[in-house]
mmCIF file of C-alpha atoms in Angstrom:
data_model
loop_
_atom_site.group_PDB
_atom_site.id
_atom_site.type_symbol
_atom_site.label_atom_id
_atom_site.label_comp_id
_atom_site.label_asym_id
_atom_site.label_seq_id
_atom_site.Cartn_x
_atom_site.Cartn_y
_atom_site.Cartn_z
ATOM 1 C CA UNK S 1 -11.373 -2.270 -27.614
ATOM 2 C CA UNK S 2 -8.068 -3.018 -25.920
ATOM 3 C CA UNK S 3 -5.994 -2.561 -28.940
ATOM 4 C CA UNK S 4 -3.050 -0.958 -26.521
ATOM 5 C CA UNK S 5 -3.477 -3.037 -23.634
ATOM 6 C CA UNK S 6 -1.296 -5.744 -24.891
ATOM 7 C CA UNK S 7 1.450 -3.341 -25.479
ATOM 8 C CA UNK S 8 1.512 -1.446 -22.387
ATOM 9 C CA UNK S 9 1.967 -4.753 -20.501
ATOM 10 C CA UNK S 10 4.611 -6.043 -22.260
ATOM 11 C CA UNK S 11 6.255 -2.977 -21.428
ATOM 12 C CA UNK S 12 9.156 -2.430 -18.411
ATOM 13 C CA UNK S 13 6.286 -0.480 -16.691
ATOM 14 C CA UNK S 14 4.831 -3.821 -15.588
ATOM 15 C CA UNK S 15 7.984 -5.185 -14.220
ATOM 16 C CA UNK S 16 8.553 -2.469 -12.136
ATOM 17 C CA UNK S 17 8.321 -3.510 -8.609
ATOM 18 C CA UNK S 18 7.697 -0.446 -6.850
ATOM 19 C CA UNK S 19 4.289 0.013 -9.339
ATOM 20 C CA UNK S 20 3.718 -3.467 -8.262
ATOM 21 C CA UNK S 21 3.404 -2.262 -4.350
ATOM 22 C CA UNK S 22 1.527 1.051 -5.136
ATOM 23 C CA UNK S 23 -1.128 -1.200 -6.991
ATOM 24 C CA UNK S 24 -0.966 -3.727 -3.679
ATOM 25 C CA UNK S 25 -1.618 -0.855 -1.495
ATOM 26 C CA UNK S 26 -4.176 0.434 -3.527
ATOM 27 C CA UNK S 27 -5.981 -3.057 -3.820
ATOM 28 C CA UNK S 28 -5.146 -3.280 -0.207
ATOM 29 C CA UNK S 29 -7.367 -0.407 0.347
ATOM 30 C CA UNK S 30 -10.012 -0.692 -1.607
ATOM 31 C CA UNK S 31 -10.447 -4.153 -0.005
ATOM 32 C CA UNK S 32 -10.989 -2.502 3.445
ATOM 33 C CA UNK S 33 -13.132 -0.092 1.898
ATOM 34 C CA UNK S 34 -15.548 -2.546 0.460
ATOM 35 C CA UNK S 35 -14.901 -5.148 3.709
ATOM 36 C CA UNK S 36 -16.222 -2.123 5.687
ATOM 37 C CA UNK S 37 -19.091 -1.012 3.856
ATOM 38 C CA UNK S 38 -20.172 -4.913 3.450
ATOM 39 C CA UNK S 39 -19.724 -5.535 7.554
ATOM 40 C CA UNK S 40 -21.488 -1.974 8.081
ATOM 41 C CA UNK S 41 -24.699 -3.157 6.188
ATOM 42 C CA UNK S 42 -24.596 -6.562 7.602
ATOM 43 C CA UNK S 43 -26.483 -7.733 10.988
ATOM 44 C CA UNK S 44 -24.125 -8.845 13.461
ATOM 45 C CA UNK S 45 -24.966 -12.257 15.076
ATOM 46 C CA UNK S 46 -24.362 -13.321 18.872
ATOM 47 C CA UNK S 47 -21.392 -15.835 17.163
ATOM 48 C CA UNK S 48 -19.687 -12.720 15.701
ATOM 49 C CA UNK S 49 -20.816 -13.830 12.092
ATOM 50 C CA UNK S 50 -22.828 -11.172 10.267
ATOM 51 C CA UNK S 51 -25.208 -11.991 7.382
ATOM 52 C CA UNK S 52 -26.048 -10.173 4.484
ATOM 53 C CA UNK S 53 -29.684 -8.238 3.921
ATOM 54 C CA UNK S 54 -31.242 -10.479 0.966
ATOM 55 C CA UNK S 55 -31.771 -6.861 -0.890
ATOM 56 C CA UNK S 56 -28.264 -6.339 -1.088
ATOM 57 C CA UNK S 57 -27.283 -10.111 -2.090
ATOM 58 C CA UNK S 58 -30.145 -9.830 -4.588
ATOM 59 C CA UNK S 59 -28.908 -6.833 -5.671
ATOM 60 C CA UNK S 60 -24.997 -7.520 -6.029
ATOM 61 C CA UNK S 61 -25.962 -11.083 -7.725
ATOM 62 C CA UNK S 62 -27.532 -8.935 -10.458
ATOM 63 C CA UNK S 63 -24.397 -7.113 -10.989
ATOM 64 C CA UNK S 64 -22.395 -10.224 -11.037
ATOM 65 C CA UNK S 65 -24.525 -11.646 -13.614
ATOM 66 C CA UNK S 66 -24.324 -7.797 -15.733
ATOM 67 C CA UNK S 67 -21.839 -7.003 -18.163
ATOM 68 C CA UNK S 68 -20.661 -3.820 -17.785
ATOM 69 C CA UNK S 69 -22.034 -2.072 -20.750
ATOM 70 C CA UNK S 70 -25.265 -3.583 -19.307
ATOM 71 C CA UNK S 71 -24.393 -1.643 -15.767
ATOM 72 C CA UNK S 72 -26.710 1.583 -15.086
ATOM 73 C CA UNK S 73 -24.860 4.780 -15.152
ATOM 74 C CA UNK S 74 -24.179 5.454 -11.583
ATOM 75 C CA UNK S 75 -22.909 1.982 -11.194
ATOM 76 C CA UNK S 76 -20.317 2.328 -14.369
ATOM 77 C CA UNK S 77 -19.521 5.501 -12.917
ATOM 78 C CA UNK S 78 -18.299 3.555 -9.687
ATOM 79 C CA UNK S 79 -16.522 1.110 -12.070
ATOM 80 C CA UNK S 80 -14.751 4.555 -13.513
ATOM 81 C CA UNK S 81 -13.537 6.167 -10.290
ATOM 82 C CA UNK S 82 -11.680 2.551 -9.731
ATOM 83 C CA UNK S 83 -10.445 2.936 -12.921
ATOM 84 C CA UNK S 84 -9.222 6.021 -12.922
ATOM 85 C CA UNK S 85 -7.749 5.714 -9.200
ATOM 86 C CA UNK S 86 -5.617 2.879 -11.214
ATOM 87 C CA UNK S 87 -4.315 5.202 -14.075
ATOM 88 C CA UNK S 88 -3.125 7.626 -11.266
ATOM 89 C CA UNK S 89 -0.934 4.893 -9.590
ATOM 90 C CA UNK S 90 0.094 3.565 -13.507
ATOM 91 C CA UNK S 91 1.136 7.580 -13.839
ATOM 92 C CA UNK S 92 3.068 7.513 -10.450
ATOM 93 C CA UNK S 93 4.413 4.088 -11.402
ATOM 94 C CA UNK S 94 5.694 5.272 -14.640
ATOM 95 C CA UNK S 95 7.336 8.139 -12.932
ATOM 96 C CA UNK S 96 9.545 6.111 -10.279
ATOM 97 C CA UNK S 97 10.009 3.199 -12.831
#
């Protein structure tokens, strides 16, 4: 399935440490993203803790547990915009390196 994984990372590509900061700032980001959508779902306490809905902690245990051919569509197709947010910063990457 990953046949030309193992090349492309042996490549100069992944020593390149400007890619290496793109993908940072892209992980970065997508951290906040998710941090803000987890806190906006949450219930604030009085201590300034929030806790998770047991729907959603039910629901993102299941796709913990799922391999990702096991995933429904829409949520491989959430998997796929990562993914392909990734390629464009590999493309950029390649560019610069």
């Amino acid at each position: 399935m990953f046949k030309n994984l193992s090349i492309f990372m042996q490549g100069e590509i992944i020593m390149n440490n400007e890619l290496v900061e793109l993908l940072a700032e892209y992980e970065h980001k997508r951290w906040t993203k998710w941090q803000s959508y987890l806190f906006s779902k949450s219930l604030k306490n009085d201590d300034g803790s929030v806790t998770i809905p047991k729907e959603l902690v039910d629901r993102w245990n299941r796709q913990i547990l799922t391999d990702y051919n096991e995933l429904t569509e829409s949520e491989k197709e959430s998997d796929r915009n990562g993914a392909k947010e990734i390629i464009k910063i590999l493309k950029i990457g390649d560019k610069n390196g």
